[in-house]
mmCIF file of C-alpha atoms in Angstrom:
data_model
loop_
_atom_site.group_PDB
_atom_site.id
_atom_site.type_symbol
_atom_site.label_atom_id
_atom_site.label_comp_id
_atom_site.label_asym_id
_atom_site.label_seq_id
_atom_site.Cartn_x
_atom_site.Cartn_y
_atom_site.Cartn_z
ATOM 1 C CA UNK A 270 -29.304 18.019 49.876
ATOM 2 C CA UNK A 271 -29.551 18.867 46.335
ATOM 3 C CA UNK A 272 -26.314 20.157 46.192
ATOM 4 C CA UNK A 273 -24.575 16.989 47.959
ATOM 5 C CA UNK A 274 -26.135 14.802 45.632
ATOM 6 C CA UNK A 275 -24.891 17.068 42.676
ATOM 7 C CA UNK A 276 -21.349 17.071 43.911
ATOM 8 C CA UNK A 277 -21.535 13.236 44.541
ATOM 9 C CA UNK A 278 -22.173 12.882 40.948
ATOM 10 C CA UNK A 279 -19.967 15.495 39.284
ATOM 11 C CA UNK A 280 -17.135 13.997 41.683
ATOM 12 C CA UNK A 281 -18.293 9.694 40.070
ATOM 13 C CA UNK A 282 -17.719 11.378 36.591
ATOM 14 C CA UNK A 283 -14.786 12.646 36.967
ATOM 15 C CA UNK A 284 -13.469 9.517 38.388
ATOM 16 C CA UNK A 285 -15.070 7.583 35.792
ATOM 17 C CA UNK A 286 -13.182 10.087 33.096
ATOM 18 C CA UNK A 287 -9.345 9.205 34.902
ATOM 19 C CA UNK A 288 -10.254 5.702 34.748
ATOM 20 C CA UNK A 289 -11.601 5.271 31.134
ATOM 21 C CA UNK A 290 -9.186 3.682 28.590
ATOM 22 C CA UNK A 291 -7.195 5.770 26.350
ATOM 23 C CA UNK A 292 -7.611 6.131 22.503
ATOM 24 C CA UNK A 293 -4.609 4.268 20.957
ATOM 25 C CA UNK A 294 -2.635 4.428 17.923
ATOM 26 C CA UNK A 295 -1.900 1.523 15.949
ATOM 27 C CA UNK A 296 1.663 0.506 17.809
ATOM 28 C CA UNK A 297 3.947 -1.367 15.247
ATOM 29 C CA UNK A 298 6.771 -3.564 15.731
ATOM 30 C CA UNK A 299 9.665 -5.239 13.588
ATOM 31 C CA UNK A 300 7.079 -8.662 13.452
ATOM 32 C CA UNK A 301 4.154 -6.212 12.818
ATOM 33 C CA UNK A 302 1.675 -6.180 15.217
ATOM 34 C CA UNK A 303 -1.617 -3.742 14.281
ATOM 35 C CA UNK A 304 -4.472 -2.949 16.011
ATOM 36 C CA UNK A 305 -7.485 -4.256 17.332
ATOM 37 C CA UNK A 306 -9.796 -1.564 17.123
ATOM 38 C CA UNK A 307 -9.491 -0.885 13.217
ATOM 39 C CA UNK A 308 -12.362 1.611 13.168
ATOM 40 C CA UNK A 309 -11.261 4.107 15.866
ATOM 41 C CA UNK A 310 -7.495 3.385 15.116
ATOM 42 C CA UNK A 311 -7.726 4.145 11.542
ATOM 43 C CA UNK A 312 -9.348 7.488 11.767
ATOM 44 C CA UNK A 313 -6.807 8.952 14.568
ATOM 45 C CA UNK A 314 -4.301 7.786 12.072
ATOM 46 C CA UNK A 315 -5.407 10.110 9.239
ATOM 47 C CA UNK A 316 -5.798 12.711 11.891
ATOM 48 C CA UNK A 317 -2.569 12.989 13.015
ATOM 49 C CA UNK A 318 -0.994 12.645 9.454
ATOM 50 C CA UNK A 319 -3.092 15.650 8.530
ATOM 51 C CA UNK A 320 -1.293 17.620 11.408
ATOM 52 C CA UNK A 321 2.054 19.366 10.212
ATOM 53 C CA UNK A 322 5.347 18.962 12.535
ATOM 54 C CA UNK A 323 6.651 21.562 14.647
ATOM 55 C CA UNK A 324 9.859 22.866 13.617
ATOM 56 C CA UNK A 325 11.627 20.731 10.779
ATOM 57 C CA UNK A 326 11.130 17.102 9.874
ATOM 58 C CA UNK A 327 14.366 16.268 9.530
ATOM 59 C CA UNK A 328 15.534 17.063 12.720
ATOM 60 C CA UNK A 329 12.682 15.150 14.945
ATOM 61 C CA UNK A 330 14.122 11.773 14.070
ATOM 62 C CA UNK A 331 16.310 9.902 16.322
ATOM 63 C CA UNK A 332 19.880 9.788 15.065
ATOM 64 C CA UNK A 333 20.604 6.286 16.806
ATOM 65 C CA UNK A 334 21.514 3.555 14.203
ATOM 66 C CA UNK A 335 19.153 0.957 13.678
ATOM 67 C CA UNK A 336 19.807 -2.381 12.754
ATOM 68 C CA UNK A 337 18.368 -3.776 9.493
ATOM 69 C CA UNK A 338 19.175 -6.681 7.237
ATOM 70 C CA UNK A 339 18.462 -4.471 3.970
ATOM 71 C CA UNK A 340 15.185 -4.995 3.803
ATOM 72 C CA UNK A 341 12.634 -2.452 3.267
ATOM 73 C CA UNK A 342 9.598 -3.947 5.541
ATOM 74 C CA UNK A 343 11.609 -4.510 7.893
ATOM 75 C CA UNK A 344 13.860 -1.230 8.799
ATOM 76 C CA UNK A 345 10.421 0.585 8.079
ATOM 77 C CA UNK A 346 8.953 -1.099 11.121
ATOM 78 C CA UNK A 347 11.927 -0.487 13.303
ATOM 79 C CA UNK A 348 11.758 3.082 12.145
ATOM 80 C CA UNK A 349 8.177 3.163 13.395
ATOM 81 C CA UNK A 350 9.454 2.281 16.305
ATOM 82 C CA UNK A 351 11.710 4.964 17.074
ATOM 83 C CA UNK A 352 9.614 7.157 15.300
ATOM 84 C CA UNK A 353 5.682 6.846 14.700
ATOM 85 C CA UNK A 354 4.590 10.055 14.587
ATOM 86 C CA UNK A 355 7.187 12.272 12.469
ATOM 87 C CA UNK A 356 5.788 13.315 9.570
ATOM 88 C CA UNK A 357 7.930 11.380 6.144
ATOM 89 C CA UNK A 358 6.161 12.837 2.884
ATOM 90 C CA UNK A 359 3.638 15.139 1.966
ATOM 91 C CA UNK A 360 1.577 14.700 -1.265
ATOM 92 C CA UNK A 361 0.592 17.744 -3.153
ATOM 93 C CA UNK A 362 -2.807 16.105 -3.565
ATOM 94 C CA UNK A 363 -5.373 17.171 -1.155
ATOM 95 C CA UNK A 364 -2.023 18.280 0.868
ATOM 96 C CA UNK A 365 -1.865 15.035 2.858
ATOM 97 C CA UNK A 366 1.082 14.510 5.733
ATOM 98 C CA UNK A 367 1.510 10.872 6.298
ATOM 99 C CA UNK A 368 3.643 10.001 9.456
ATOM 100 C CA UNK A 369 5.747 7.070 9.893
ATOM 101 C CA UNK A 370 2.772 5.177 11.734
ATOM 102 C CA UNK A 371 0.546 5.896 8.616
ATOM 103 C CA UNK A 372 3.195 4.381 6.420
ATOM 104 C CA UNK A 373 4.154 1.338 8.902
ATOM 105 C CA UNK A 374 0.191 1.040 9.468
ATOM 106 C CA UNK A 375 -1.140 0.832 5.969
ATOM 107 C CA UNK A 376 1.508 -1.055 4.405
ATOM 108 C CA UNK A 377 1.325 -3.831 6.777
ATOM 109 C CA UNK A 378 -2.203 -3.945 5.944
ATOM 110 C CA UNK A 379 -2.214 -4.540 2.279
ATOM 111 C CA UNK A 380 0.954 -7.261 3.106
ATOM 112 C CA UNK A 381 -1.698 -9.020 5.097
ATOM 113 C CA UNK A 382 -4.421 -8.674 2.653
ATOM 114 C CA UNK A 383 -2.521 -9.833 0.209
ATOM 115 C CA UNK A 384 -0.674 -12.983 1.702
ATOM 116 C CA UNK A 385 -4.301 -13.729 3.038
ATOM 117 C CA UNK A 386 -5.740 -13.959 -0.286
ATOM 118 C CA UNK A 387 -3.505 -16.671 -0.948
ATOM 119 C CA UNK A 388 -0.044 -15.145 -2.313
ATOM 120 C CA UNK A 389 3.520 -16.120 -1.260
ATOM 121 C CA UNK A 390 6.707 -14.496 -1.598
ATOM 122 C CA UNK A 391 8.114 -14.924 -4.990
ATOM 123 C CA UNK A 392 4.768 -14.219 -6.741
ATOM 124 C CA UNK A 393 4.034 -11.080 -8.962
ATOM 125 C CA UNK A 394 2.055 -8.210 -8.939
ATOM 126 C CA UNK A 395 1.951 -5.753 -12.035
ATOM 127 C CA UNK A 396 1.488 -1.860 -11.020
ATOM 128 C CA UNK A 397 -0.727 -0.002 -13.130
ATOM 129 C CA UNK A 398 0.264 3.637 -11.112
ATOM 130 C CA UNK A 399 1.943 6.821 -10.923
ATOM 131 C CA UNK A 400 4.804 6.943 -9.213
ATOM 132 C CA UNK A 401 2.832 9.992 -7.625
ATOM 133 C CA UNK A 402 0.366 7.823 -5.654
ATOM 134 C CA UNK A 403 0.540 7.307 -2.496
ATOM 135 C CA UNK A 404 -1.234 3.673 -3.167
ATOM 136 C CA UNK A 405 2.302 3.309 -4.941
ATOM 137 C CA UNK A 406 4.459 3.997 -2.385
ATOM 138 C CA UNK A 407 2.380 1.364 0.149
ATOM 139 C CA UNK A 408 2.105 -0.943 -2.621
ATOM 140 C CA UNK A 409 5.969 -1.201 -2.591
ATOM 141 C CA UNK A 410 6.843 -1.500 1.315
ATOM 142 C CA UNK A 411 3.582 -4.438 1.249
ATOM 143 C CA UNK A 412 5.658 -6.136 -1.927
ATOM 144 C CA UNK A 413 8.382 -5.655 0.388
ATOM 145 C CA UNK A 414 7.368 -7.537 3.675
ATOM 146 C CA UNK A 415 4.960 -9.959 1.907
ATOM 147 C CA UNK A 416 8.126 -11.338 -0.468
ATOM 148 C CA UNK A 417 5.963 -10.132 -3.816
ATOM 149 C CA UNK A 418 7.705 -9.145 -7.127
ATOM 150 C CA UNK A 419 6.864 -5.672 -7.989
ATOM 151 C CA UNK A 420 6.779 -4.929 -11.841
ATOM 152 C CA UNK A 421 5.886 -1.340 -12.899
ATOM 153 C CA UNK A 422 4.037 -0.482 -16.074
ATOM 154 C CA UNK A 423 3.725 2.967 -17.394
ATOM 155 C CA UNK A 424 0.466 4.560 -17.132
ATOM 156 C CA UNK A 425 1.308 7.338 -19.225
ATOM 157 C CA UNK A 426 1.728 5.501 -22.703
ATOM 158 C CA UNK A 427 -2.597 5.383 -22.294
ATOM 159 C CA UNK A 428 -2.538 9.428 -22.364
ATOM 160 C CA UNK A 429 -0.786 9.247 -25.565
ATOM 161 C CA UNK A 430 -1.990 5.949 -27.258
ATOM 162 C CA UNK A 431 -4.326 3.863 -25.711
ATOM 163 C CA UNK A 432 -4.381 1.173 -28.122
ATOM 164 C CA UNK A 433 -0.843 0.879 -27.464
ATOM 165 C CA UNK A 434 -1.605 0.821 -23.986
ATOM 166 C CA UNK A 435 -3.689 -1.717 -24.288
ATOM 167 C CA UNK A 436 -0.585 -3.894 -26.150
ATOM 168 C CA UNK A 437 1.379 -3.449 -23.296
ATOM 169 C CA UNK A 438 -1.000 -4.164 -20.845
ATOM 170 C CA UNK A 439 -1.608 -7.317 -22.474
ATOM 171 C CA UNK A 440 2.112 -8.379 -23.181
ATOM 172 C CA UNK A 441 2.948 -7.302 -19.106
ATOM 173 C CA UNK A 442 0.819 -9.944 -17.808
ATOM 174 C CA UNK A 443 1.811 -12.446 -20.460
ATOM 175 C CA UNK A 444 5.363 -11.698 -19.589
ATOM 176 C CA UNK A 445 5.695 -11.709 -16.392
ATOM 177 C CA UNK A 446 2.731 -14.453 -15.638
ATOM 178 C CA UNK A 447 1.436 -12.298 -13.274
ATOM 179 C CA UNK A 448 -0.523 -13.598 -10.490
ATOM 180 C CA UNK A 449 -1.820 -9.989 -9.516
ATOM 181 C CA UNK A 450 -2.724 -6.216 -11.164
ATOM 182 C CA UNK A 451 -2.867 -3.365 -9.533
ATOM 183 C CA UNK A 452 -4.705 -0.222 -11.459
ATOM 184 C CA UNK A 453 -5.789 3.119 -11.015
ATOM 185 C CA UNK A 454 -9.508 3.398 -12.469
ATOM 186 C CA UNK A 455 -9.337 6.789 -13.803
ATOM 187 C CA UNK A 456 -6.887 10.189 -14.332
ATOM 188 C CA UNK A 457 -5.749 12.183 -16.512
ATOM 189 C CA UNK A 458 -9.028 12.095 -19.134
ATOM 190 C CA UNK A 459 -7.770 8.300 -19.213
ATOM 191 C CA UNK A 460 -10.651 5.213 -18.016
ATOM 192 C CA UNK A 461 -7.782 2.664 -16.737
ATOM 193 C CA UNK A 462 -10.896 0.455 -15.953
ATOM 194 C CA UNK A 463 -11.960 0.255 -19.215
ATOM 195 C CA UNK A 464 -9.020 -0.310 -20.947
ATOM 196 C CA UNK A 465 -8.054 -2.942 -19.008
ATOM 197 C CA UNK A 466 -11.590 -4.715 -19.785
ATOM 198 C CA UNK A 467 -10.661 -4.613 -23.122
ATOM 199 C CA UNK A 468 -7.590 -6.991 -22.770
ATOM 200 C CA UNK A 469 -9.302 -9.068 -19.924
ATOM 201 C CA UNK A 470 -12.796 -9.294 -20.320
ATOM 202 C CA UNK A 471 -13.652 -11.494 -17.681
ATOM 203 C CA UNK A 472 -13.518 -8.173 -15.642
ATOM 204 C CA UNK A 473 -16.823 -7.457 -16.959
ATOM 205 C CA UNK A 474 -18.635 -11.055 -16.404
ATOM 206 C CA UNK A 475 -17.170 -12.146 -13.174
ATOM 207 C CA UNK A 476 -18.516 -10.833 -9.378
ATOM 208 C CA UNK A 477 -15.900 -11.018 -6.874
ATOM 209 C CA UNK A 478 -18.471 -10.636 -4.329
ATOM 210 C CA UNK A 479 -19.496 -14.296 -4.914
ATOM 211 C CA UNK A 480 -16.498 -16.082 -3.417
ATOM 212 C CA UNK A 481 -15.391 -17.694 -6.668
ATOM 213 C CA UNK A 482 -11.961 -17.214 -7.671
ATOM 214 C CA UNK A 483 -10.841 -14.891 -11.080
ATOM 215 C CA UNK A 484 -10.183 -16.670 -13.784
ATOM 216 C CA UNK A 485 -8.858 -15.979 -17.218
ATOM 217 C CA UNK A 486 -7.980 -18.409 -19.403
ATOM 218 C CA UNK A 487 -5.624 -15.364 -21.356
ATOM 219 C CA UNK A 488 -3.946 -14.363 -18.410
ATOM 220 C CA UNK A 489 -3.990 -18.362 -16.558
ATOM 221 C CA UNK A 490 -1.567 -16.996 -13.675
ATOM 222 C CA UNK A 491 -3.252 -13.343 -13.155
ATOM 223 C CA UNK A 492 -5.390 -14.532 -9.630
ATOM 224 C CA UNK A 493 -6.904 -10.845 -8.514
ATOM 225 C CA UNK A 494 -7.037 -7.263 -10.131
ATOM 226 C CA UNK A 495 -7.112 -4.209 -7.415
ATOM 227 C CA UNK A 496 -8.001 -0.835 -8.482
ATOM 228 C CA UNK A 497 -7.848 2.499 -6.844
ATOM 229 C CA UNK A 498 -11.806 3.273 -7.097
ATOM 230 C CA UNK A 499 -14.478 3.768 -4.606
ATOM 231 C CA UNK A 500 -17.516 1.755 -6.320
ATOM 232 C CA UNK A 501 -17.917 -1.381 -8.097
ATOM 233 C CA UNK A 502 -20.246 -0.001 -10.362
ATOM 234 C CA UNK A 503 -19.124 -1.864 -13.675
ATOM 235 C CA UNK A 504 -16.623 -3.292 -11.771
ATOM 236 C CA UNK A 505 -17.506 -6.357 -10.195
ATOM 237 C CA UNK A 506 -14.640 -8.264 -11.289
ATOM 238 C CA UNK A 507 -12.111 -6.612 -9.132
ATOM 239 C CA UNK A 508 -11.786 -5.565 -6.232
ATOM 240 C CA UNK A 509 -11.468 -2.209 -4.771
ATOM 241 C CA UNK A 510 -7.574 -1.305 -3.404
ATOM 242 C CA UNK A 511 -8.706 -0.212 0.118
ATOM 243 C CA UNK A 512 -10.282 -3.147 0.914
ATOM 244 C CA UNK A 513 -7.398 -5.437 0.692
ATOM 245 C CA UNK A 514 -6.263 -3.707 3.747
ATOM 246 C CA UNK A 515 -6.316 -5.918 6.697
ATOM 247 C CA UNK A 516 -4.977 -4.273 9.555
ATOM 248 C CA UNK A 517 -3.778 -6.470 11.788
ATOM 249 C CA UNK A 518 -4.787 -7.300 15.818
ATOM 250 C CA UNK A 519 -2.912 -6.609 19.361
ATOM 251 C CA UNK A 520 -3.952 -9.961 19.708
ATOM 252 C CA UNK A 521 -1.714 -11.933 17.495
ATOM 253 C CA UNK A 522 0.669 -11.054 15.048
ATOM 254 C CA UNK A 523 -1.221 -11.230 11.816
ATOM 255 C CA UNK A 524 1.498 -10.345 9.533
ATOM 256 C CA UNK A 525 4.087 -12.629 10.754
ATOM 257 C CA UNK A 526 1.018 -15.657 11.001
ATOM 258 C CA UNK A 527 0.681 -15.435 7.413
ATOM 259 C CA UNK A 528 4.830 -15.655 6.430
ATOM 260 C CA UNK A 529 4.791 -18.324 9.124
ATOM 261 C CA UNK A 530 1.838 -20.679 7.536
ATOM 262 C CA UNK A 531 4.385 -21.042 4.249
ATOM 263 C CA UNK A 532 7.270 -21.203 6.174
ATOM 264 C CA UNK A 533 8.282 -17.809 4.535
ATOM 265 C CA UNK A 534 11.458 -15.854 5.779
ATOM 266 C CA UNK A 535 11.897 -12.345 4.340
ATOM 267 C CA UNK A 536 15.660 -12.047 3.233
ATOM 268 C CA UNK A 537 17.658 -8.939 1.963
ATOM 269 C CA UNK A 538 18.324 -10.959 -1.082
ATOM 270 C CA UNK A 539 14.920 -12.029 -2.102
ATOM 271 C CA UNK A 540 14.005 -10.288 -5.429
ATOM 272 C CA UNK A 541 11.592 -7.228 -4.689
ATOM 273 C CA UNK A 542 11.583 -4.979 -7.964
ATOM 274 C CA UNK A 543 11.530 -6.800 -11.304
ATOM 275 C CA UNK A 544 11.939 -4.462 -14.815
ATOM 276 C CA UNK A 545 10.534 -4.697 -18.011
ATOM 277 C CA UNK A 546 12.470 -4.217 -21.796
ATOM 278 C CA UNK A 547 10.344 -2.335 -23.708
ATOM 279 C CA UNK A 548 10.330 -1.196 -27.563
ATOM 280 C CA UNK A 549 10.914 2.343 -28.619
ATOM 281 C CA UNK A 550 6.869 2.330 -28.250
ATOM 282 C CA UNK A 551 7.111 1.856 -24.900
ATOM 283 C CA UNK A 552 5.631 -1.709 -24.934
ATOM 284 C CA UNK A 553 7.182 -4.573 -22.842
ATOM 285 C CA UNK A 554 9.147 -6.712 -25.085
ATOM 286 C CA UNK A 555 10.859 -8.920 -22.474
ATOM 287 C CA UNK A 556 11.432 -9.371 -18.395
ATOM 288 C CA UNK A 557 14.393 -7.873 -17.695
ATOM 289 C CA UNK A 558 16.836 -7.648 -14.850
ATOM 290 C CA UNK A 559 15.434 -8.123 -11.413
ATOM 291 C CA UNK A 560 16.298 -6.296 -8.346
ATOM 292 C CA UNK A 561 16.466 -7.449 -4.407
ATOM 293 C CA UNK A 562 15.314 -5.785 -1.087
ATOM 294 C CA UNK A 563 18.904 -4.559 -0.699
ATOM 295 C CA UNK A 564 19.329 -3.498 -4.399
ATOM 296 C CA UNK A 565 16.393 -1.339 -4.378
ATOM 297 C CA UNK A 566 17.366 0.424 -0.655
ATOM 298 C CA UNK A 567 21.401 0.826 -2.360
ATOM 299 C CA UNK A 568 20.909 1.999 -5.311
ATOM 300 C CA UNK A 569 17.757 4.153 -4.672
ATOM 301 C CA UNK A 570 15.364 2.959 -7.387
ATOM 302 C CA UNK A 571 11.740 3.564 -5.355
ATOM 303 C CA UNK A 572 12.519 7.482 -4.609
ATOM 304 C CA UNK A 573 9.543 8.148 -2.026
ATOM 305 C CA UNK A 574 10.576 4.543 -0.621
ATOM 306 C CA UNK A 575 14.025 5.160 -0.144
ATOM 307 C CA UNK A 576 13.604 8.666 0.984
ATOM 308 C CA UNK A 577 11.278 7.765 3.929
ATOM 309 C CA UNK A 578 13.744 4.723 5.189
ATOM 310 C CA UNK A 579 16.701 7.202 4.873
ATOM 311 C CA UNK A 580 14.583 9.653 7.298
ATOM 312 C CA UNK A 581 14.291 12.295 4.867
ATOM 313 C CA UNK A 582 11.164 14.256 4.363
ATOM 314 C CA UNK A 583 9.837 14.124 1.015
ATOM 315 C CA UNK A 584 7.293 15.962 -0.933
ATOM 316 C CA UNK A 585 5.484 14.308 -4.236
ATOM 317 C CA UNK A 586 3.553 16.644 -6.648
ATOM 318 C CA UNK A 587 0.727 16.053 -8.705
ATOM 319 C CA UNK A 588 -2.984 14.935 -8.585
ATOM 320 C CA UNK A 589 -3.109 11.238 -6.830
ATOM 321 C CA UNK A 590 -5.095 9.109 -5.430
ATOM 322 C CA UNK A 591 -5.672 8.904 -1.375
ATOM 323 C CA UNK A 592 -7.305 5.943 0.194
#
């Protein structure tokens, strides 16, 4: 009897195990659909970024052409497609794979966070990072499929000088009227945090977590400053760069819901990478030529962004930051 009643319950599990729904990646899609189950989704993500390809990862993409319209976002997703789980670049820091899915995933995310905090294509955003970053690289493909303007500041000029630093900080956002800043908090012996409080000390006085927009009447454009930090200990005033990513839902098509609410189309011509003049100090004396989704994918100026949509596996030294 006992034995029956055993098998009659070993034999209920096991049907119950066939039957239970699978774990799921994060499926992308040239309109860039997420997932709806952020919190197990995200986590099998990192997991199989962290896990090396076998044999070379060059040779496990498809070799079928794709069709883009030259735009970054856009041929990533279709890539993703093909593709999700190849590994694209490995960063020396921490020795972190990230796949195609990872990229696809992650960028989408800040695009959504971004467009849902109230930007449009043709605003700006000021980067504050290493080339090095991986924050960088997903920075660029969200500037990319939100329609943002990406300008780049040198970080390095603060290991050297940081009053100067501080100058061009301050003549970056006047320039450019940015609407957005994007920083790293802290590397090499350098407090990024605190050196941007000194040219926008509102930082210090406002609390994002209240609801009430950032305002500076120095900077009347700049809208929201992101940094790469994991507390908002002393800084209240911005907000933290991994939680402006918003993955997005099987549900509905969060991305393309925000472009559609401002009537947005994403075009190969749309500027994407704006440049900065700058003295023989290295501070910003003028905006200078700007650069479109195609421009940027031609003439190669994003290397880790150009080598991952030409499906060629890169590797980025140096000490980074990894959301």
């Amino acid at each position: 009897m006992l034995r029956s009643l055993a098998c009659a319950a070993l034999k209920r599990r096991l049907t119950l195990a066939v039957s239970a729904p699978q774990l799921q990646l994060p499926r992308s899609s040239s309109s860039g659909s997420g997932s709806s189950s952020h919190h197990l989704t995200a986590p099998a993500t990192r997991f199989l970024s962290t896990v090396p390809s076998l044999g070379s990862p060059k040779k496990s993409f498809n070799t079928q052409p794709l069709e883009t319209e030259g735009i970054g976002g856009n041929l990533l997703a279709a890539l993703n497609d093909e593709n999700p789980h190849v590994n694209v670049v490995r960063y020396e820091h921490k020795d972190r794979l990230w796949t195609m899915n990872r990229v696809q995933y992650w960028s989408e995310a800040l695009a959504i966070g971004l467009l849902d905090y109230g930007l449009k294509a043709g605003d700006r955003v000021v980067s504050w990072l290493p080339e090095r970053f991986s924050e960088q690289m997903v920075l660029q493909f969200a500037c990319s499929k939100a329609g943002l303007i990406l300008y780049e500041l040198d970080p390095s000029l603060a290991i050297k000088d940081p009053e100067a630093a501080k100058v061009a900080l301050r003549k970056a956002l006047t320039i450019t009227k940015a609407n957005v800043l994007v920083s790293q908090e802290a590397g090499d012996d350098v407090n990024y945090v605190r050196l941007a409080h000194a040219v926008i000390p509102e930082l210090e006085i406002q609390d994002m977590g209240n609801g009430i927009p950032f305002l500076t009447p120095r900077f009347p454009h700049l809208r929201i400053c992101i940094q790469t930090g994991f507390d908002d200990e002393e800084k209240h005033g911005w907000f933290r760069y991994h939680h402006m990513l918003t993955p997005g839902s099987d549900d509905w098509d969060s991305y393309q819901e925000q472009l559609d609410e401002t009537g947005t189309v994403i075009t190969a011509d749309m500027p994407l990478k704006g440049t900065l003049e700058v003295d023989a100090q290295g501070i910003p004396t003028a905006v200078g030529k700007s650069f479109s989704n195609k421009d940027v994918l031609e003439q190669n100026l994003w290397p880790t962004y150009c080598k991952i949509l030409q499906k060629e596996f890169h590797e980025v030294e140096g000490v980074g930051v990894v959301f």
